[in-house]
PDB file of C-alpha atoms in Angstrom:
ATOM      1  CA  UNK A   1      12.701  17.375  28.914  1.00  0.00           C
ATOM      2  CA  UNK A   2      11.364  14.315  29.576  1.00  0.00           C
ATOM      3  CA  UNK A   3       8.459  12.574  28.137  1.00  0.00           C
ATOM      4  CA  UNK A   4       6.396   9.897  30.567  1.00  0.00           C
ATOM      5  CA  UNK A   5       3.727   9.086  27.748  1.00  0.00           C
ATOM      6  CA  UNK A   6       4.171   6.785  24.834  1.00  0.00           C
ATOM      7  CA  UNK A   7       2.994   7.693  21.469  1.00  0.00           C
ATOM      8  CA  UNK A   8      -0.116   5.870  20.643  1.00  0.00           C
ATOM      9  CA  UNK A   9       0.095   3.551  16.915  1.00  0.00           C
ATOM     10  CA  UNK A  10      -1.654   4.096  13.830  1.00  0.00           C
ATOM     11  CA  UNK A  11      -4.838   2.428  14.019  1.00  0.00           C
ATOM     12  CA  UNK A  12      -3.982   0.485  11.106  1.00  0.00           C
ATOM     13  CA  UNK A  13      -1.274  -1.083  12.726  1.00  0.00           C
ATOM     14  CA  UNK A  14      -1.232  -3.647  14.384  1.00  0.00           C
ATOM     15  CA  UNK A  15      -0.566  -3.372  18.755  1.00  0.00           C
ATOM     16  CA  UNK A  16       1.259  -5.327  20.504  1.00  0.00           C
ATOM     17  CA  UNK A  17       2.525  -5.053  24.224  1.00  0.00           C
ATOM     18  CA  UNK A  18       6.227  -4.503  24.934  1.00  0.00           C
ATOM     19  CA  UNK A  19       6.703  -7.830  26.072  1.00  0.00           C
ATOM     20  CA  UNK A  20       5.153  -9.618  22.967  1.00  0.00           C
ATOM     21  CA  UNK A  21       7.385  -6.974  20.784  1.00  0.00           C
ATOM     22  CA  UNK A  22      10.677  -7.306  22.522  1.00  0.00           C
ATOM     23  CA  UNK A  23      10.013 -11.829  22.423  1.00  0.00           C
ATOM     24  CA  UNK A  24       9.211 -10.557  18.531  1.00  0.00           C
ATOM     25  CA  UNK A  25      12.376  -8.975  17.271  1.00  0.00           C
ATOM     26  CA  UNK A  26      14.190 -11.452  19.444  1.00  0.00           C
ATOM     27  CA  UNK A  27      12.830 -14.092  17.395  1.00  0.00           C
ATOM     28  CA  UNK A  28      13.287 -12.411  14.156  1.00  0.00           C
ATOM     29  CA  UNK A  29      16.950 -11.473  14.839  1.00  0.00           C
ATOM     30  CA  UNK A  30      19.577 -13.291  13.211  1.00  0.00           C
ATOM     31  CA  UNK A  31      21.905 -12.996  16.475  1.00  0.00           C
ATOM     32  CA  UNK A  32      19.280 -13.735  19.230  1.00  0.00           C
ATOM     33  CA  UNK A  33      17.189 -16.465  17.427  1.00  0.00           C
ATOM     34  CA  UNK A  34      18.423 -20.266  17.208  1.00  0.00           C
ATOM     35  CA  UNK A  35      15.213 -20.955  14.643  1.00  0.00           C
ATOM     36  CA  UNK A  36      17.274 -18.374  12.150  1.00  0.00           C
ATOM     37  CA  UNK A  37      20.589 -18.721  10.202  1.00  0.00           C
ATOM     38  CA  UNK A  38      22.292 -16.992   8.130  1.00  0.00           C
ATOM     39  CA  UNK A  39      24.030 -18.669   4.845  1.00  0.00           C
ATOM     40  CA  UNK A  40      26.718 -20.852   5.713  1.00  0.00           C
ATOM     41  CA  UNK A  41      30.308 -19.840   3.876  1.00  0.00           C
ATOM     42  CA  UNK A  42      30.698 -21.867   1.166  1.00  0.00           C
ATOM     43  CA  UNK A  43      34.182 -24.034   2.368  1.00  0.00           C
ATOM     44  CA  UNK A  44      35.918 -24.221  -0.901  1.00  0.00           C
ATOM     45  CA  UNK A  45      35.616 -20.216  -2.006  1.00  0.00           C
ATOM     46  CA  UNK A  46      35.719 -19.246   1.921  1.00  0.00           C
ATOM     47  CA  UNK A  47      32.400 -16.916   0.770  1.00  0.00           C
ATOM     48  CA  UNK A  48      29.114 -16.532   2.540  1.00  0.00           C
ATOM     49  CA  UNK A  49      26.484 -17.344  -0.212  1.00  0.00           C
ATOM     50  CA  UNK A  50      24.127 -14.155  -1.659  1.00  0.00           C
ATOM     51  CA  UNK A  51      21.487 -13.229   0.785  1.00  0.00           C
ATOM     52  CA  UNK A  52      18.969 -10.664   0.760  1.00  0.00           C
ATOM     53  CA  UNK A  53      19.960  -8.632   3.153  1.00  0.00           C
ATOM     54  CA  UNK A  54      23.180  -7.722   0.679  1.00  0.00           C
ATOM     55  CA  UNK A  55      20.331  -6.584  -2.187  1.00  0.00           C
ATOM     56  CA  UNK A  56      21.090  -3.134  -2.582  1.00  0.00           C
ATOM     57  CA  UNK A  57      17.561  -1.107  -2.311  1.00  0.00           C
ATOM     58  CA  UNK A  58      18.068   1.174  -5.379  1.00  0.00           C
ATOM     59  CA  UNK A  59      18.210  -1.955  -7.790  1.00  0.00           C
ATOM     60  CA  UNK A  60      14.693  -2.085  -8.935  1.00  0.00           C
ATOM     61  CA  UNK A  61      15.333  -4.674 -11.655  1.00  0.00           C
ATOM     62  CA  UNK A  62      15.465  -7.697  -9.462  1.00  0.00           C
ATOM     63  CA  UNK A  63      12.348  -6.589  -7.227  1.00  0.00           C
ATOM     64  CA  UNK A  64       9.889  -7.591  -9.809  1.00  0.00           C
ATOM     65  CA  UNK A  65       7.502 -10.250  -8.645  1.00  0.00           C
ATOM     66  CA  UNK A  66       5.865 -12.324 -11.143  1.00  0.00           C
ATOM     67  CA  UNK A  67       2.305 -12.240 -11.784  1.00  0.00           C
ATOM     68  CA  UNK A  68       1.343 -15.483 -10.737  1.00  0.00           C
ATOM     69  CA  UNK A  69       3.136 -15.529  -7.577  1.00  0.00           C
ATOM     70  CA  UNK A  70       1.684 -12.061  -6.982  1.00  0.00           C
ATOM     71  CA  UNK A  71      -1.858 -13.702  -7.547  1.00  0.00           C
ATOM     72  CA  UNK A  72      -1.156 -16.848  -5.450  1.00  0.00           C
ATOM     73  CA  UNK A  73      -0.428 -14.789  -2.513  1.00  0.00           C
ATOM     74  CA  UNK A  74      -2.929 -12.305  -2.750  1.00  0.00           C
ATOM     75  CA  UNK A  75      -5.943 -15.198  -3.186  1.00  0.00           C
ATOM     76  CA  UNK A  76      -4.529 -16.694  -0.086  1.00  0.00           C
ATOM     77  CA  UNK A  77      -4.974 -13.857   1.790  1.00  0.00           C
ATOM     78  CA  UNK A  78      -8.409 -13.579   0.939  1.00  0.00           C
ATOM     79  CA  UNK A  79      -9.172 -16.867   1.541  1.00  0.00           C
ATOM     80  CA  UNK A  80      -7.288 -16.958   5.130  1.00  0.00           C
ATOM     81  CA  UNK A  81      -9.279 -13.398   5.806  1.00  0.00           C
ATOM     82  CA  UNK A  82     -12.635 -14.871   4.728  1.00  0.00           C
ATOM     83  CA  UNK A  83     -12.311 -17.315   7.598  1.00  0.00           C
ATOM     84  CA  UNK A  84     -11.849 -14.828  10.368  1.00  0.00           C
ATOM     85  CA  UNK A  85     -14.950 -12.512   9.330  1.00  0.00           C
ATOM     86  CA  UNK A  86     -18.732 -12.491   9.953  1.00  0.00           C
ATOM     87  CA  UNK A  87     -19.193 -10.605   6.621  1.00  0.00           C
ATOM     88  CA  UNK A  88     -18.532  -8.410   3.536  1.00  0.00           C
ATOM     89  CA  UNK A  89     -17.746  -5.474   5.197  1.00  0.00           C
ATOM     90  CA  UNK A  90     -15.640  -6.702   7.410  1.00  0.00           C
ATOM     91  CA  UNK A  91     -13.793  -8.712   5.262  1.00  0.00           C
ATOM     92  CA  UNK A  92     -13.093  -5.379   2.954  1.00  0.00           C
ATOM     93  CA  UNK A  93     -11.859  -3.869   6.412  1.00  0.00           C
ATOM     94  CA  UNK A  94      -9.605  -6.556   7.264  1.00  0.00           C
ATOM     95  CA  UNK A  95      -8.403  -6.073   3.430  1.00  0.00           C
ATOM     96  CA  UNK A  96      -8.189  -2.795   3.638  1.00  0.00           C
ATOM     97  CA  UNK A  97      -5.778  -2.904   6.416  1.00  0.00           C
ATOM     98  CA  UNK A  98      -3.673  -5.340   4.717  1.00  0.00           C
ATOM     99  CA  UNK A  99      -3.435  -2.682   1.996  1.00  0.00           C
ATOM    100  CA  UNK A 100      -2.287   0.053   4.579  1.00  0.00           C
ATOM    101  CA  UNK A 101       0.266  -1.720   5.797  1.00  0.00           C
ATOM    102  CA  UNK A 102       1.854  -2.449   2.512  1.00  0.00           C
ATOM    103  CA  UNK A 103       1.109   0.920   1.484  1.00  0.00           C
ATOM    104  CA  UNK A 104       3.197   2.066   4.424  1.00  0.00           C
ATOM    105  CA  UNK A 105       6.220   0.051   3.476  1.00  0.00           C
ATOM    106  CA  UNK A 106       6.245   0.421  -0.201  1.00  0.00           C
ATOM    107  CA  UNK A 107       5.845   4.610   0.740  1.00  0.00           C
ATOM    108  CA  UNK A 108       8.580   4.177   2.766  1.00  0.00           C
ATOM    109  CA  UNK A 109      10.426   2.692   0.055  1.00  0.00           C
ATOM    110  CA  UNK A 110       9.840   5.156  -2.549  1.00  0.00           C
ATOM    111  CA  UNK A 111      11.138   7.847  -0.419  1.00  0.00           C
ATOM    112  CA  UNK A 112      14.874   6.053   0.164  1.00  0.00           C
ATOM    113  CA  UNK A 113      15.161   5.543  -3.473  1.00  0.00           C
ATOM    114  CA  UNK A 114      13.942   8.833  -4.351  1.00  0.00           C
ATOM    115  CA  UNK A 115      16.452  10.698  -1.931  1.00  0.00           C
ATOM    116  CA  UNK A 116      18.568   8.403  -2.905  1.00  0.00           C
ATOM    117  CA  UNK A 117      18.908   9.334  -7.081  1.00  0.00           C
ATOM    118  CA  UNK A 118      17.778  12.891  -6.497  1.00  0.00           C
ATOM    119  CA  UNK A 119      20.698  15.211  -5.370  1.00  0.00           C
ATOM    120  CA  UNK A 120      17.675  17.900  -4.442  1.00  0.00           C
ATOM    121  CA  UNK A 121      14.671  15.509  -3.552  1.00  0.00           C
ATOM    122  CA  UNK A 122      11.578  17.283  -3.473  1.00  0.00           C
ATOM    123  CA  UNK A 123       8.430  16.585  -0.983  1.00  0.00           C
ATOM    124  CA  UNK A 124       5.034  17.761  -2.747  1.00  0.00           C
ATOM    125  CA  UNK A 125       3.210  19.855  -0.749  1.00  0.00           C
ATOM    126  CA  UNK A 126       0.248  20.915  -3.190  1.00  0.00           C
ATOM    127  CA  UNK A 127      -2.460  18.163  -3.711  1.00  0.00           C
ATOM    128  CA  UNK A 128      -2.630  17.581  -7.519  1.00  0.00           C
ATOM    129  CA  UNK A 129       1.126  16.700  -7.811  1.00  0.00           C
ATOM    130  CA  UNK A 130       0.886  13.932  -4.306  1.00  0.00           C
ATOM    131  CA  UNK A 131      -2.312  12.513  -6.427  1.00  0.00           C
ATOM    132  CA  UNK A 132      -0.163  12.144  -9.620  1.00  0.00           C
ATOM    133  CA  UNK A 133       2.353  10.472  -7.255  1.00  0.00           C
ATOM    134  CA  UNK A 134      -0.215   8.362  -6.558  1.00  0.00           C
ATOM    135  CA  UNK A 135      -1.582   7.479  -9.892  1.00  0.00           C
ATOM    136  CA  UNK A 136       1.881   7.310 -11.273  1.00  0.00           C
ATOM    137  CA  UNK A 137       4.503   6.447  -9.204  1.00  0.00           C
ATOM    138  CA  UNK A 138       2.650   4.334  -6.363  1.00  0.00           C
ATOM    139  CA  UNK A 139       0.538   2.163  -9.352  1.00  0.00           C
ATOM    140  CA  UNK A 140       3.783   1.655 -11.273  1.00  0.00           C
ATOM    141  CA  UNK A 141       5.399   0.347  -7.903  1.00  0.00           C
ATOM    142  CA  UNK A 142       3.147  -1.672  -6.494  1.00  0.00           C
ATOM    143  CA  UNK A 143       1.327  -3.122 -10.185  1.00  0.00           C
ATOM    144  CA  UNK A 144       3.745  -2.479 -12.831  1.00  0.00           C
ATOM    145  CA  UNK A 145       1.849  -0.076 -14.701  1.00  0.00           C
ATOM    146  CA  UNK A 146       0.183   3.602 -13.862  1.00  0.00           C
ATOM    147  CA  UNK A 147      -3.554   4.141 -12.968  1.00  0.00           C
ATOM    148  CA  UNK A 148      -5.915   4.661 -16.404  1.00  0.00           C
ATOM    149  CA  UNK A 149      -7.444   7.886 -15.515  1.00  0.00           C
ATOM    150  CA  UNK A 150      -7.907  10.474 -12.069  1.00  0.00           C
ATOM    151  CA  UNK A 151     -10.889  12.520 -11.899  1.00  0.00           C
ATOM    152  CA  UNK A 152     -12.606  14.935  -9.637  1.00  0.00           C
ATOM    153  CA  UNK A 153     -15.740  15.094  -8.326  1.00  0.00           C
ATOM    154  CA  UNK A 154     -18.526  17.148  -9.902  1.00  0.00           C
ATOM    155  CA  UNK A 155     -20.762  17.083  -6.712  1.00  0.00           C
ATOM    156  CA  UNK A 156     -18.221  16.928  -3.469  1.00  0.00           C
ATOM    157  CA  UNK A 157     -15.299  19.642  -3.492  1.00  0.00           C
ATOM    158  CA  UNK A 158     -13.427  16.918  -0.996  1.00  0.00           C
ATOM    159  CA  UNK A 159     -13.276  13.910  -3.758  1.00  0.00           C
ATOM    160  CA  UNK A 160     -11.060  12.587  -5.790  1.00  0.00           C
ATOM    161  CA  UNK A 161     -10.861   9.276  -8.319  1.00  0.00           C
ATOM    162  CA  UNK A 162      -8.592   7.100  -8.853  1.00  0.00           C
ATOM    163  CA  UNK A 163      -9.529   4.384 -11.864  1.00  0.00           C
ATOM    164  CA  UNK A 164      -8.411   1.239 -12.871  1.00  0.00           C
ATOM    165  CA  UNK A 165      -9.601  -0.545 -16.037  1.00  0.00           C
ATOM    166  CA  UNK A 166      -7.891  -3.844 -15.221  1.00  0.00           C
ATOM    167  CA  UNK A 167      -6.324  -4.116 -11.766  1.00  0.00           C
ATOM    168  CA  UNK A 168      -3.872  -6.883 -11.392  1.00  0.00           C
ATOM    169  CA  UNK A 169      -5.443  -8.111  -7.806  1.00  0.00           C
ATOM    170  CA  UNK A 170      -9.061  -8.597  -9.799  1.00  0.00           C
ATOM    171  CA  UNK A 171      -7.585 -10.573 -12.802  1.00  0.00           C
ATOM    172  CA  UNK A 172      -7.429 -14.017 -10.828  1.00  0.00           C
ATOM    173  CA  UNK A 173     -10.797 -13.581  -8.368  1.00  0.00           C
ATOM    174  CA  UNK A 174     -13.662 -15.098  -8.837  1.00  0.00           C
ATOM    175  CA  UNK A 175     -16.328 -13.827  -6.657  1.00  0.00           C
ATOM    176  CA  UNK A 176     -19.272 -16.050  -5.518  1.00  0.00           C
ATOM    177  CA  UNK A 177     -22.845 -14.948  -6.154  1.00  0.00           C
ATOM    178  CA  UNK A 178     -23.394 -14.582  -2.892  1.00  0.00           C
ATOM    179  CA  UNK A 179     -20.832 -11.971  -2.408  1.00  0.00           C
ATOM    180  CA  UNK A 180     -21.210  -9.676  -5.633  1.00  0.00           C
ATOM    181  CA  UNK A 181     -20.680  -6.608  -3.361  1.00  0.00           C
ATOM    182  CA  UNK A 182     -17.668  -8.127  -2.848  1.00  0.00           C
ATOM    183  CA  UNK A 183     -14.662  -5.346  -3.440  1.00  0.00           C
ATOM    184  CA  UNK A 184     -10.970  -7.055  -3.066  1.00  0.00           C
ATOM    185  CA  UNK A 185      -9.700  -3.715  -4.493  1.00  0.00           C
ATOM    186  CA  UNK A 186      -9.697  -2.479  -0.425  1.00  0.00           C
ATOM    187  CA  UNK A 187      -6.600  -3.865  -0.468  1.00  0.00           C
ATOM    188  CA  UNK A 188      -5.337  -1.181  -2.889  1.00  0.00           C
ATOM    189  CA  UNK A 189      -7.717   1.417  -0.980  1.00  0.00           C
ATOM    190  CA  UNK A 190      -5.446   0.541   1.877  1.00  0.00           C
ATOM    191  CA  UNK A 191      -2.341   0.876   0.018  1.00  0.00           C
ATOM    192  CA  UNK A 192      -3.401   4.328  -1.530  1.00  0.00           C
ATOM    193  CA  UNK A 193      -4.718   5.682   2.309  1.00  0.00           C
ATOM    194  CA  UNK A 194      -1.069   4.714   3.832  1.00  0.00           C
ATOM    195  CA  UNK A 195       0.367   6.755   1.198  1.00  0.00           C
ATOM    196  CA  UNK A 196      -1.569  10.012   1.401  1.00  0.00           C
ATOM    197  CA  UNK A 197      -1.415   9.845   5.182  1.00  0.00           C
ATOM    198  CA  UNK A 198       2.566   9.331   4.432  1.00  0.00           C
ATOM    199  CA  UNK A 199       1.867  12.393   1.708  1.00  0.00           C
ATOM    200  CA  UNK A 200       0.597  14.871   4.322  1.00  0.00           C
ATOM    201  CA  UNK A 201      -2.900  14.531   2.877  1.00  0.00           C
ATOM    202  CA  UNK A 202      -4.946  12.272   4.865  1.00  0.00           C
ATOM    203  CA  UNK A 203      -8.248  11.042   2.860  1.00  0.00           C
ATOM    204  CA  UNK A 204     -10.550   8.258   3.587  1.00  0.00           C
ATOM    205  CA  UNK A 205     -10.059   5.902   0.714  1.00  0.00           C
ATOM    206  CA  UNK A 206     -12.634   3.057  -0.751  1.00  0.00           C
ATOM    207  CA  UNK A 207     -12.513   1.173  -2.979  1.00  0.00           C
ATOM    208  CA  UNK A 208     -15.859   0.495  -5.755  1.00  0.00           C
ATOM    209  CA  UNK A 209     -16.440  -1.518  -8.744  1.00  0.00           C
ATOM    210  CA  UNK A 210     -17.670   0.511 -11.823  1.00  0.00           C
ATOM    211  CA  UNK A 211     -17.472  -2.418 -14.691  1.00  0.00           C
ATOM    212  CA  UNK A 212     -17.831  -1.481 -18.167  1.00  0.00           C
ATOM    213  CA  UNK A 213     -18.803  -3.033 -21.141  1.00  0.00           C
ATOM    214  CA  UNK A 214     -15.245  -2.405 -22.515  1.00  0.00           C
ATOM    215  CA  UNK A 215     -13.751  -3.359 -18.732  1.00  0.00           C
ATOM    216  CA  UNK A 216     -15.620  -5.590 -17.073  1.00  0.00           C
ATOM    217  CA  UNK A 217     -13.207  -5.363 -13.741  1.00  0.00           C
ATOM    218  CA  UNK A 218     -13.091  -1.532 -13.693  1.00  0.00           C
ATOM    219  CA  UNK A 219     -12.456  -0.031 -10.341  1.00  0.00           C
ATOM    220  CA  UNK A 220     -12.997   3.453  -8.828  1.00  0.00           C
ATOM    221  CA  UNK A 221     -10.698   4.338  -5.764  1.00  0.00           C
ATOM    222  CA  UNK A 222     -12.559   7.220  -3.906  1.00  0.00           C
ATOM    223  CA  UNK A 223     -10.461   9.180  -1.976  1.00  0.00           C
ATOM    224  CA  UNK A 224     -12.283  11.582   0.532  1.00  0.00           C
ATOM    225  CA  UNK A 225      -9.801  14.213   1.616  1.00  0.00           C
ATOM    226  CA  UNK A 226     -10.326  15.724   5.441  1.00  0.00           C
ATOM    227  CA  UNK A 227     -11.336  19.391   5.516  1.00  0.00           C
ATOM    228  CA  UNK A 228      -7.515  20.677   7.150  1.00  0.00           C
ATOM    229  CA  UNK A 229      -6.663  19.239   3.406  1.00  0.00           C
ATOM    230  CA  UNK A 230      -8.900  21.716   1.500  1.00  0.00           C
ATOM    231  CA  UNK A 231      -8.844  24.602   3.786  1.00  0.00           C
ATOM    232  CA  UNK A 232      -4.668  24.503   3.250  1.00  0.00           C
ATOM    233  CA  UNK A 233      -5.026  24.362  -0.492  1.00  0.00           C
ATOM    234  CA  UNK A 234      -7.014  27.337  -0.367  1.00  0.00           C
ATOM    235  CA  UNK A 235      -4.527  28.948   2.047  1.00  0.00           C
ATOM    236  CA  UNK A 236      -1.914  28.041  -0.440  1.00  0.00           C
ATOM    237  CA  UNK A 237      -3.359  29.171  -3.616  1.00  0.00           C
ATOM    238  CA  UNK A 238      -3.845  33.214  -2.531  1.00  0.00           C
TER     239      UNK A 238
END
């Protein structure tokens, strides 16, 4: 059977025609590009030189990023954002669709290296477990260290919270007065909606700053879970 349509992208993600896509991996492949070369053998040991592309993706050891590097990049992207926006909201948009497409990749990740050292590897299909992934597994991924605390809504049936005492991406920002609403945690909204979407259980996620006197940065990540969500929990649990 043969299908005339093509499959529409995630929102998220970016769109490009097939022209600008095909000139795109042309110019990013090491065969088709003259702007990109691969290590040159070293003449004396007759060996090409260590390049990433050899990094075995199991080996988490050497994918740690240090802090400040981590820090550097993520203020530039603010600032390069902040000059393409008219204002706060869309500026935690643009973030927040940073975050999702990280979020996809690093999701993506987890998966090869969990099928990878599991000889059984197991896909959650009940909600608490994919939100401990989340708190868990995703945090210690992507920031080195598991969320604080996940809680669920007194009032909504359909929420969920995610918090963070001290999140890594709010330890180096300093946010003008004029921008106090100003949440750079979308970024990690973004991260945490690409993985429930990858999950199975698609949620709006934001992102809200609930300081304390004991954590002044503390963040809440709200994740609103879509009814098909709830109404195959309940399904699940009779």
């Amino acid at each position: 059977m043969a299908y005339t349509g093509v499959t529409a992208p995630h929102p998220r993600l970016s769109v490009l025609s097939t022209t600008s896509l095909v000139s795109s991996v042309e110019h990013l492949s090491p065969t088709a590009s003259t702007r990109f070369s691969l290590p040159a053998k070293n003449p004396t040991s007759g060996r090409s030189a260590p390049n990433i592309y050899d990094r075995n993706l199991n080996k988490t050891r050497i994918t740690e990023v240090s802090g400040s590097a981590f820090a550097f990049l993520f203020s530039e992207m603010v600032q390069y954002t902040q000059k393409r926006v008219g204002g706060i909201a869309d500026l935690e948009r643009k973030l927040n669709t940073l975050g999702y497409r990280v979020g996809t990749r690093a999701f993506e990740l987890m998966v090869w290296r969990t099928e990878a050292a599991s000889k059984a590897p197991k896909r959650e299909v009940r909600l608490l477990p994919a939100l401990m992934i989340v708190h868990t597994q995703v945090w210690r991924a992507v920031f080195g260290k598991p969320a604080d605390a996940i809680e669920k809504s007194v009032e909504n049936t359909d929420e969920y919270m995610i918090i963070d005492n001290d999140p890594l991406i709010e330890r180096h920002i300093s946010v003008p007065r004029d921008m106090s609403s100003l949440s750079c945690s979308s970024f990690t909204a973004g991260i945490v909606e690409a993985v429930m979407d990858g999950l199975g259980f698609p949620a709006r996620v934001t992102s809200h700053s609930t300081p304390t006197a004991q954590h002044p940065r503390r963040i809440t990540i709200l994740l609103k879970l879509e009814q098909s969500v709830l109404l195959r929990e309940q399904i699940m649990s009779q």
